[in-house]
Amino acid sequence: MGANSSSIEYSPVRQTTSGQIRGRAFHLPEDKNRVVDGYLGIPYAQPPIGKYRFKKPVEAAQWSEVKDCLHFGPRCPQTDDYFAQYINIVGKDEANCLTLNVIAPRWKSEEWPKGLPVMVWIHGGGFAIHSSSNYGAATVARNLCVKDVLFVSINYRLGVFGFFSTATEECSGNMGLWDQTLALQWVQNNIAEFGGDPTNVTIFGQSAGGASVDLLTLSPHSNHLFKRVIPMSGCGECDFAFRTKEGQAKLSIEFARYLGWRGEDDDDKGLMEWMVRQPTTRLEVGINAKKGFRHSQAGNLYFVPTYDGDFFPKPPSVLRTEIPQKDVMTGVTQNEGLFFVALGGFHKSFEGIKRFLGRIFRECDYGSEATTIQKELYEFYTKDVDPKDKATISRRMVELFGDYAINVGTYNYANKMSKCGHNVYLYNFEYFNPDGFGLFRFIFPFRGATHCTEIRYILGKGIYSKFKPNEEDHRMIQMMTEYFSNFAKYGNPNGLTDGTNDLWEKHSQADSFRYFNIQLPKSHMANDFQNRRAEFWNSAVGPKNKTKSNL
């Protein structure tokens, strides 16, 4: 995407609600006559700076000249963690980060006279890092858009800028979710101009992006703006995705104290005036711990969505029962925890497992039960394991982290959505290329499908390593883009069928651990999702979470 403007073939000028824009053309390598137009870095909101820094977004102002939208917009402010030099292709800019991208096939489809189905991608990164630029444009055009779908990706405020909260009207939090909602409203108002159908929108995302997809589904402010959802490796039922407003407000004040705030705890107005005056770089956070900052809340993430009484006017458990009818596709990778365990170095001993449990299961959520839960989980994951068997210890630690962060929440989400009457398709992504891990191959205790592995087979771009697909990878790309585009078009990953011979069955309450295993040479239905470990969690852990029981 780094070509000079002089070498770019321009796409047709399009009229948006804020003004005219011009993009760039991508010719498909398989057929040079087929063109996909990319409109990149389109502003959808006014700059969230000054007094607007911690406020809800405002629709972008009008412009009079044709705006060139040829390159991705800047990232929202964040610290550069985890191999940032390999994945970040744009700079950071608080003022101009609220942009979106439209990747639109120029051709028409007789099957879709009202316009092509629209797929809106919400990026992950722990609500703290990454941007839409990490996931590509040309690769999306040749992998996904060729399936007759139009693709949109969005930026939203992250970290302190997106989720700081006083739990009062001074700053109720969830600015990042309001950004996502305004971007989805932009899609409703403008996507027909690009050849898309605003009545057939699917939102999908991975990790924190998957959690965002689910949280947007819960909120009455946003859940009318799309028809289908694909939360991948993350949802609102995952512990990392949500915090009580009291817990988030306490963490926010602790962070302000760390930066030098000396006011009273109840001086919300003074605190927010002080926060607005802080330089952007002082407020940047990432996934890694900020040196010297310690907070009282459980988990590794700082600033996340909260039950604020505004974006979520009722408790999420109540809103879950009031969601308009949606089609749902959701799932995990086989070894979700592998990526995180390798980076955290928890996998080498039983002591590492104890250290992890002590960090995650704390009194703030579990009260006096915290120690009991730590002990029960330790025994569950270390039973029948030789303390000298580091290979097995690593696998158990990967299971523990994956279950805590992703697997159990995803299973419970599929169950709850199915129980509420939504059409649900549950998957487990098992395929991996053993040569596809880049530098991470040196720190992984073993190789397998892990967090982010599946993204490259949908969007065509690796997140933590470059993607040079081999023959089997190309087969998986064809398989995954077919499943995802079919779901976006028809609400069924099998395609337009009568349901009698579907390879991928709907999720069933009667057999809730049955799932679709995505693998080569052939994907198939299977039993015992993630070895049914969610049964233990739901009996031994879930009922004791005192804060979650109030949500």
PDB file of C-alpha atoms in Angstrom, residues 166-167 243-252 306-307:
ATOM      1  CA  THR A 166     -15.412   7.591  36.254  1.00  0.00           C
ATOM      2  CA  ALA A 167     -18.723   5.679  36.253  1.00  0.00           C
ATOM      3  CA  ARG A 243     -15.742  -5.087  33.830  1.00  0.00           C
ATOM      4  CA  THR A 244     -18.223  -3.555  36.273  1.00  0.00           C
ATOM      5  CA  LYS A 245     -18.404   0.224  36.155  1.00  0.00           C
ATOM      6  CA  GLU A 246     -17.205   0.350  39.769  1.00  0.00           C
ATOM      7  CA  GLY A 247     -14.192  -1.806  38.959  1.00  0.00           C
ATOM      8  CA  GLN A 248     -13.323   0.193  35.840  1.00  0.00           C
ATOM      9  CA  ALA A 249     -13.711   3.508  37.668  1.00  0.00           C
ATOM     10  CA  LYS A 250     -11.390   2.302  40.429  1.00  0.00           C
ATOM     11  CA  LEU A 251      -8.786   1.183  37.901  1.00  0.00           C
ATOM     12  CA  SER A 252      -9.124   4.517  36.057  1.00  0.00           C
ATOM     13  CA  THR A 306     -18.188  -1.626  31.186  1.00  0.00           C
ATOM     14  CA  TYR A 307     -21.822  -1.885  32.200  1.00  0.00           C
TER      15      TYR A 307
END
